[in-house]
Amino acid sequence: MAGPVSSQGAEKLRILCLHGYLQNAQTFSMKIGSVRRALKSRAEMIFIDAPHLVASSSAEDVSQLGGSPEESRGWFTWQDTEPGTRPSLAKQYLGWQESLNQLQQALVQHHPVHGLFGFSQGGTMTAMLLASLRELSKQGTLPHPDIQSCLQFAIMVSAFFPNDEEVASLLQQNQPTLPCLFVTGSGDAFVPPKRTQQLIDEGFRPQDIQVMEHSGGHHVPSCTGSFKQTVHLFVDNSRAQSSRNE
């Protein structure tokens, strides 16, 4: 069945969106309203909840991470640091395989999905999902034969390289082969740009990478001005490249 049609007459893209730690699908959708509006003519954005409810942290942590005090969720938890420590510092992740399974099934449920958009822990989970699909493809065990080939691009904001050795190995051994836009904040105290650069260096091919830095902190920047232009051009070019490869 054909999906929604854009104002240009082409079928709209579908983008699966992964929220950050302590957020949920609803709060993330609200927080990136400017991105939704900027891509309205091009894409349908699908927001899903991470499977793990996270014990409430301090109100300050929830606020700084853009989270929801009512229903805070995470794509993985950990056991090696004190409660309240941010996920980018942990070294032993828990529950990440369950999240990968859920995301793989979401790609089947919402098929075709053409793009991924992840923030913070959700950005790292986006990288993990891409690596897992690459691994399953090598093994011939994808849950749907076309879910990997349908993906045209990924956008990761404030994503970090995983400290967990097993997860890091997954990324290092299964580098994806699609265009990826990484967005960093020069004032991001939670995920400094060097943590995103480590993810790029360890988990991706240089020819697939585009990086944009904004002047703010740990958040998805408002989709106006240069960021809007960058996102539009990246999505349009990725779609055109995918069409040429068909």
mmCIF file of N, CA and C in Angstrom, residues 136-224:
data_model
loop_
_atom_site.group_PDB
_atom_site.id
_atom_site.type_symbol
_atom_site.label_atom_id
_atom_site.label_comp_id
_atom_site.label_asym_id
_atom_site.label_seq_id
_atom_site.Cartn_x
_atom_site.Cartn_y
_atom_site.Cartn_z
ATOM 1 N N LEU A 136 22.810 -8.926 11.027
ATOM 2 C CA LEU A 136 21.752 -9.868 10.650
ATOM 3 C C LEU A 136 21.757 -10.128 9.149
ATOM 4 N N SER A 137 22.069 -9.096 8.371
ATOM 5 C CA SER A 137 22.127 -9.262 6.922
ATOM 6 C C SER A 137 23.236 -10.241 6.534
ATOM 7 N N LYS A 138 24.390 -10.117 7.185
ATOM 8 C CA LYS A 138 25.494 -11.047 6.932
ATOM 9 C C LYS A 138 25.084 -12.482 7.252
ATOM 10 N N GLN A 139 24.275 -12.633 8.312
ATOM 11 C CA GLN A 139 23.855 -13.960 8.758
ATOM 12 C C GLN A 139 22.649 -14.483 7.990
ATOM 13 N N GLY A 140 22.015 -13.607 7.198
ATOM 14 C CA GLY A 140 20.810 -13.997 6.479
ATOM 15 C C GLY A 140 19.605 -14.173 7.372
ATOM 16 N N THR A 141 19.544 -13.404 8.478
ATOM 17 C CA THR A 141 18.467 -13.579 9.458
ATOM 18 C C THR A 141 17.689 -12.288 9.713
ATOM 19 N N LEU A 142 17.634 -11.390 8.747
ATOM 20 C CA LEU A 142 16.829 -10.176 8.919
ATOM 21 C C LEU A 142 15.365 -10.545 9.137
ATOM 22 N N PRO A 143 14.655 -9.853 10.053
ATOM 23 C CA PRO A 143 13.243 -10.178 10.294
ATOM 24 C C PRO A 143 12.333 -9.854 9.114
ATOM 25 N N HIS A 144 12.800 -9.044 8.188
ATOM 26 C CA HIS A 144 12.095 -8.744 6.941
ATOM 27 C C HIS A 144 13.168 -8.515 5.884
ATOM 28 N N PRO A 145 13.038 -9.084 4.706
ATOM 29 C CA PRO A 145 14.141 -9.022 3.733
ATOM 30 C C PRO A 145 14.513 -7.625 3.268
ATOM 31 N N ASP A 146 13.597 -6.651 3.396
ATOM 32 C CA ASP A 146 13.843 -5.327 2.820
ATOM 33 C C ASP A 146 14.091 -4.225 3.844
ATOM 34 N N ILE A 147 14.076 -4.534 5.148
ATOM 35 C CA ILE A 147 14.138 -3.431 6.118
ATOM 36 C C ILE A 147 15.475 -2.707 6.085
ATOM 37 N N GLN A 148 16.546 -3.405 5.762
ATOM 38 C CA GLN A 148 17.839 -2.732 5.674
ATOM 39 C C GLN A 148 17.977 -1.960 4.368
ATOM 40 N N SER A 149 17.575 -2.564 3.275
ATOM 41 C CA SER A 149 17.732 -1.913 1.970
ATOM 42 C C SER A 149 16.830 -0.691 1.819
ATOM 43 N N CYS A 150 15.724 -0.630 2.564
ATOM 44 C CA CYS A 150 14.827 0.534 2.492
ATOM 45 C C CYS A 150 15.426 1.767 3.159
ATOM 46 N N LEU A 151 16.305 1.556 4.141
ATOM 47 C CA LEU A 151 16.875 2.687 4.863
ATOM 48 C C LEU A 151 17.784 3.502 3.951
ATOM 49 N N GLN A 152 17.530 4.809 3.912
ATOM 50 C CA GLN A 152 18.283 5.710 3.036
ATOM 51 C C GLN A 152 19.249 6.608 3.794
ATOM 52 N N PHE A 153 18.993 6.854 5.085
ATOM 53 C CA PHE A 153 19.834 7.783 5.840
ATOM 54 C C PHE A 153 19.561 7.654 7.329
ATOM 55 N N ALA A 154 20.469 8.250 8.118
ATOM 56 C CA ALA A 154 20.281 8.345 9.568
ATOM 57 C C ALA A 154 20.812 9.689 10.043
ATOM 58 N N ILE A 155 20.095 10.282 10.992
ATOM 59 C CA ILE A 155 20.513 11.536 11.618
ATOM 60 C C ILE A 155 20.677 11.267 13.105
ATOM 61 N N MET A 156 21.861 11.556 13.641
ATOM 62 C CA MET A 156 22.149 11.294 15.050
ATOM 63 C C MET A 156 22.622 12.578 15.716
ATOM 64 N N VAL A 157 21.900 13.004 16.743
ATOM 65 C CA VAL A 157 22.195 14.248 17.453
ATOM 66 C C VAL A 157 22.742 13.913 18.839
ATOM 67 N N SER A 158 23.901 14.452 19.172
ATOM 68 C CA SER A 158 24.532 14.216 20.479
ATOM 69 C C SER A 158 24.683 12.728 20.782
ATOM 70 N N ALA A 159 25.041 11.958 19.774
ATOM 71 C CA ALA A 159 25.268 10.525 19.960
ATOM 72 C C ALA A 159 26.700 10.294 20.443
ATOM 73 N N PHE A 160 26.904 9.209 21.188
ATOM 74 C CA PHE A 160 28.223 8.933 21.763
ATOM 75 C C PHE A 160 28.645 7.489 21.494
ATOM 76 N N PHE A 161 29.956 7.258 21.481
ATOM 77 C CA PHE A 161 30.477 5.910 21.305
ATOM 78 C C PHE A 161 30.240 5.121 22.588
ATOM 79 N N PRO A 162 29.719 3.889 22.492
ATOM 80 C CA PRO A 162 29.416 3.108 23.696
ATOM 81 C C PRO A 162 30.674 2.627 24.406
ATOM 82 N N ASN A 163 30.685 2.757 25.727
ATOM 83 C CA ASN A 163 31.802 2.261 26.528
ATOM 84 C C ASN A 163 31.711 0.762 26.789
ATOM 85 N N ASP A 164 30.533 0.188 26.633
ATOM 86 C CA ASP A 164 30.355 -1.247 26.810
ATOM 87 C C ASP A 164 31.122 -1.986 25.702
ATOM 88 N N GLU A 165 32.010 -2.901 26.079
ATOM 89 C CA GLU A 165 32.889 -3.549 25.098
ATOM 90 C C GLU A 165 32.116 -4.384 24.084
ATOM 91 N N GLU A 166 31.070 -5.079 24.524
ATOM 92 C CA GLU A 166 30.301 -5.915 23.599
ATOM 93 C C GLU A 166 29.575 -5.056 22.570
ATOM 94 N N VAL A 167 28.990 -3.971 23.033
ATOM 95 C CA VAL A 167 28.277 -3.074 22.121
ATOM 96 C C VAL A 167 29.262 -2.376 21.183
ATOM 97 N N ALA A 168 30.392 -1.947 21.729
ATOM 98 C CA ALA A 168 31.411 -1.302 20.898
ATOM 99 C C ALA A 168 31.873 -2.238 19.783
ATOM 100 N N SER A 169 32.052 -3.508 20.118
ATOM 101 C CA SER A 169 32.479 -4.490 19.121
ATOM 102 C C SER A 169 31.435 -4.659 18.023
ATOM 103 N N LEU A 170 30.155 -4.637 18.408
ATOM 104 C CA LEU A 170 29.076 -4.733 17.424
ATOM 105 C C LEU A 170 29.207 -3.627 16.385
ATOM 106 N N LEU A 171 29.465 -2.400 16.844
ATOM 107 C CA LEU A 171 29.593 -1.270 15.923
ATOM 108 C C LEU A 171 30.855 -1.372 15.074
ATOM 109 N N GLN A 172 31.955 -1.724 15.698
ATOM 110 C CA GLN A 172 33.229 -1.757 14.987
ATOM 111 C C GLN A 172 33.250 -2.812 13.884
ATOM 112 N N GLN A 173 32.531 -3.908 14.089
ATOM 113 C CA GLN A 173 32.558 -5.018 13.138
ATOM 114 C C GLN A 173 31.436 -4.959 12.103
ATOM 115 N N ASN A 174 30.525 -4.009 12.242
ATOM 116 C CA ASN A 174 29.366 -3.962 11.342
ATOM 117 C C ASN A 174 29.061 -2.527 10.927
ATOM 118 N N GLN A 175 30.027 -1.866 10.314
ATOM 119 C CA GLN A 175 29.846 -0.475 9.923
ATOM 120 C C GLN A 175 28.783 -0.361 8.824
ATOM 121 N N PRO A 176 27.793 0.508 9.025
ATOM 122 C CA PRO A 176 26.736 0.671 8.017
ATOM 123 C C PRO A 176 27.255 1.359 6.766
ATOM 124 N N THR A 177 26.451 1.294 5.714
ATOM 125 C CA THR A 177 26.871 1.851 4.416
ATOM 126 C C THR A 177 25.793 2.764 3.852
ATOM 127 N N LEU A 178 25.327 3.709 4.658
ATOM 128 C CA LEU A 178 24.338 4.676 4.193
ATOM 129 C C LEU A 178 24.716 6.058 4.702
ATOM 130 N N PRO A 179 24.221 7.126 4.081
ATOM 131 C CA PRO A 179 24.567 8.477 4.521
ATOM 132 C C PRO A 179 24.112 8.736 5.957
ATOM 133 N N CYS A 180 24.998 9.344 6.745
ATOM 134 C CA CYS A 180 24.702 9.634 8.148
ATOM 135 C C CYS A 180 25.094 11.071 8.467
ATOM 136 N N LEU A 181 24.165 11.797 9.066
ATOM 137 C CA LEU A 181 24.415 13.164 9.517
ATOM 138 C C LEU A 181 24.540 13.158 11.035
ATOM 139 N N PHE A 182 25.680 13.627 11.529
ATOM 140 C CA PHE A 182 25.904 13.738 12.966
ATOM 141 C C PHE A 182 25.837 15.211 13.360
ATOM 142 N N VAL A 183 25.062 15.492 14.407
ATOM 143 C CA VAL A 183 24.884 16.862 14.878
ATOM 144 C C VAL A 183 25.423 16.947 16.299
ATOM 145 N N THR A 184 26.324 17.891 16.540
ATOM 146 C CA THR A 184 26.922 18.066 17.859
ATOM 147 C C THR A 184 26.716 19.497 18.335
ATOM 148 N N GLY A 185 26.829 19.688 19.646
ATOM 149 C CA GLY A 185 26.728 21.015 20.231
ATOM 150 C C GLY A 185 28.044 21.413 20.867
ATOM 151 N N SER A 186 28.584 22.550 20.487
ATOM 152 C CA SER A 186 29.875 22.974 21.038
ATOM 153 C C SER A 186 29.794 23.198 22.542
ATOM 154 N N GLY A 187 28.586 23.468 23.053
ATOM 155 C CA GLY A 187 28.412 23.674 24.480
ATOM 156 C C GLY A 187 27.784 22.494 25.193
ATOM 157 N N ASP A 188 27.818 21.314 24.577
ATOM 158 C CA ASP A 188 27.193 20.123 25.156
ATOM 159 C C ASP A 188 28.090 19.552 26.248
ATOM 160 N N ALA A 189 27.673 19.694 27.510
ATOM 161 C CA ALA A 189 28.458 19.182 28.635
ATOM 162 C C ALA A 189 28.214 17.702 28.881
ATOM 163 N N PHE A 190 27.080 17.176 28.423
ATOM 164 C CA PHE A 190 26.752 15.766 28.638
ATOM 165 C C PHE A 190 27.432 14.877 27.597
ATOM 166 N N VAL A 191 27.388 15.282 26.338
ATOM 167 C CA VAL A 191 28.061 14.537 25.261
ATOM 168 C C VAL A 191 28.896 15.539 24.458
ATOM 169 N N PRO A 192 30.131 15.791 24.889
ATOM 170 C CA PRO A 192 30.988 16.709 24.136
ATOM 171 C C PRO A 192 31.217 16.200 22.716
ATOM 172 N N PRO A 193 31.467 17.093 21.766
ATOM 173 C CA PRO A 193 31.669 16.671 20.378
ATOM 174 C C PRO A 193 32.716 15.576 20.200
ATOM 175 N N LYS A 194 33.714 15.516 21.073
ATOM 176 C CA LYS A 194 34.753 14.483 20.924
ATOM 177 C C LYS A 194 34.183 13.083 21.136
ATOM 178 N N ARG A 195 33.107 12.957 21.930
ATOM 179 C CA ARG A 195 32.484 11.640 22.113
ATOM 180 C C ARG A 195 31.748 11.217 20.845
ATOM 181 N N THR A 196 31.142 12.169 20.159
ATOM 182 C CA THR A 196 30.508 11.862 18.874
ATOM 183 C C THR A 196 31.562 11.535 17.828
ATOM 184 N N GLN A 197 32.671 12.262 17.850
ATOM 185 C CA GLN A 197 33.740 11.988 16.885
ATOM 186 C C GLN A 197 34.301 10.590 17.075
ATOM 187 N N GLN A 198 34.384 10.133 18.317
ATOM 188 C CA GLN A 198 34.844 8.768 18.571
ATOM 189 C C GLN A 198 33.890 7.753 17.957
ATOM 190 N N LEU A 199 32.590 8.008 18.076
ATOM 191 C CA LEU A 199 31.592 7.132 17.458
ATOM 192 C C LEU A 199 31.777 7.098 15.943
ATOM 193 N N ILE A 200 31.984 8.252 15.347
ATOM 194 C CA ILE A 200 32.200 8.328 13.898
ATOM 195 C C ILE A 200 33.446 7.540 13.496
ATOM 196 N N ASP A 201 34.534 7.754 14.227
ATOM 197 C CA ASP A 201 35.811 7.119 13.877
ATOM 198 C C ASP A 201 35.760 5.602 14.026
ATOM 199 N N GLU A 202 35.059 5.126 15.048
ATOM 200 C CA GLU A 202 35.058 3.695 15.358
ATOM 201 C C GLU A 202 33.962 2.924 14.630
ATOM 202 N N GLY A 203 32.844 3.590 14.329
ATOM 203 C CA GLY A 203 31.683 2.835 13.878
ATOM 204 C C GLY A 203 31.174 3.123 12.481
ATOM 205 N N PHE A 204 31.819 4.047 11.747
ATOM 206 C CA PHE A 204 31.270 4.443 10.452
ATOM 207 C C PHE A 204 32.376 4.632 9.419
ATOM 208 N N ARG A 205 31.986 4.555 8.146
ATOM 209 C CA ARG A 205 32.921 4.781 7.050
ATOM 210 C C ARG A 205 33.008 6.289 6.772
ATOM 211 N N PRO A 206 34.201 6.825 6.591
ATOM 212 C CA PRO A 206 34.357 8.275 6.389
ATOM 213 C C PRO A 206 33.543 8.819 5.224
ATOM 214 N N GLN A 207 33.407 8.048 4.163
ATOM 215 C CA GLN A 207 32.711 8.539 2.969
ATOM 216 C C GLN A 207 31.205 8.697 3.172
ATOM 217 N N ASP A 208 30.675 8.149 4.259
ATOM 218 C CA ASP A 208 29.232 8.223 4.504
ATOM 219 C C ASP A 208 28.848 9.339 5.471
ATOM 220 N N ILE A 209 29.825 10.065 5.981
ATOM 221 C CA ILE A 209 29.603 10.932 7.136
ATOM 222 C C ILE A 209 29.535 12.411 6.772
ATOM 223 N N GLN A 210 28.572 13.092 7.391
ATOM 224 C CA GLN A 210 28.502 14.553 7.377
ATOM 225 C C GLN A 210 28.315 15.004 8.820
ATOM 226 N N VAL A 211 29.026 16.041 9.227
ATOM 227 C CA VAL A 211 28.958 16.531 10.607
ATOM 228 C C VAL A 211 28.559 17.998 10.604
ATOM 229 N N MET A 212 27.637 18.336 11.494
ATOM 230 C CA MET A 212 27.266 19.736 11.692
ATOM 231 C C MET A 212 27.341 20.049 13.183
ATOM 232 N N GLU A 213 27.977 21.149 13.524
ATOM 233 C CA GLU A 213 28.068 21.570 14.923
ATOM 234 C C GLU A 213 27.269 22.852 15.123
ATOM 235 N N HIS A 214 26.445 22.866 16.159
ATOM 236 C CA HIS A 214 25.721 24.085 16.527
ATOM 237 C C HIS A 214 26.341 24.651 17.795
ATOM 238 N N SER A 215 25.944 25.833 18.163
ATOM 239 C CA SER A 215 26.591 26.532 19.278
ATOM 240 C C SER A 215 25.939 26.243 20.624
ATOM 241 N N GLY A 216 24.906 25.401 20.644
ATOM 242 C CA GLY A 216 24.169 25.146 21.874
ATOM 243 C C GLY A 216 24.689 23.969 22.672
ATOM 244 N N GLY A 217 23.828 23.493 23.584
ATOM 245 C CA GLY A 217 24.196 22.419 24.486
ATOM 246 C C GLY A 217 23.575 21.087 24.105
ATOM 247 N N HIS A 218 23.084 20.371 25.138
ATOM 248 C CA HIS A 218 22.591 19.008 24.940
ATOM 249 C C HIS A 218 21.119 19.030 24.544
ATOM 250 N N HIS A 219 20.878 19.315 23.280
ATOM 251 C CA HIS A 219 19.514 19.353 22.767
ATOM 252 C C HIS A 219 19.539 19.292 21.241
ATOM 253 N N VAL A 220 18.390 18.978 20.665
ATOM 254 C CA VAL A 220 18.239 19.073 19.217
ATOM 255 C C VAL A 220 18.009 20.545 18.892
ATOM 256 N N PRO A 221 18.849 21.155 18.077
ATOM 257 C CA PRO A 221 18.679 22.586 17.804
ATOM 258 C C PRO A 221 17.385 22.860 17.048
ATOM 259 N N SER A 222 16.907 24.071 17.190
ATOM 260 C CA SER A 222 15.715 24.475 16.448
ATOM 261 C C SER A 222 15.987 24.349 14.955
ATOM 262 N N CYS A 223 15.043 23.761 14.245
ATOM 263 C CA CYS A 223 15.252 23.474 12.818
ATOM 264 C C CYS A 223 14.918 24.708 11.987
ATOM 265 N N THR A 224 15.790 25.696 12.091
ATOM 266 C CA THR A 224 15.682 26.938 11.327
ATOM 267 C C THR A 224 17.063 27.261 10.765
#
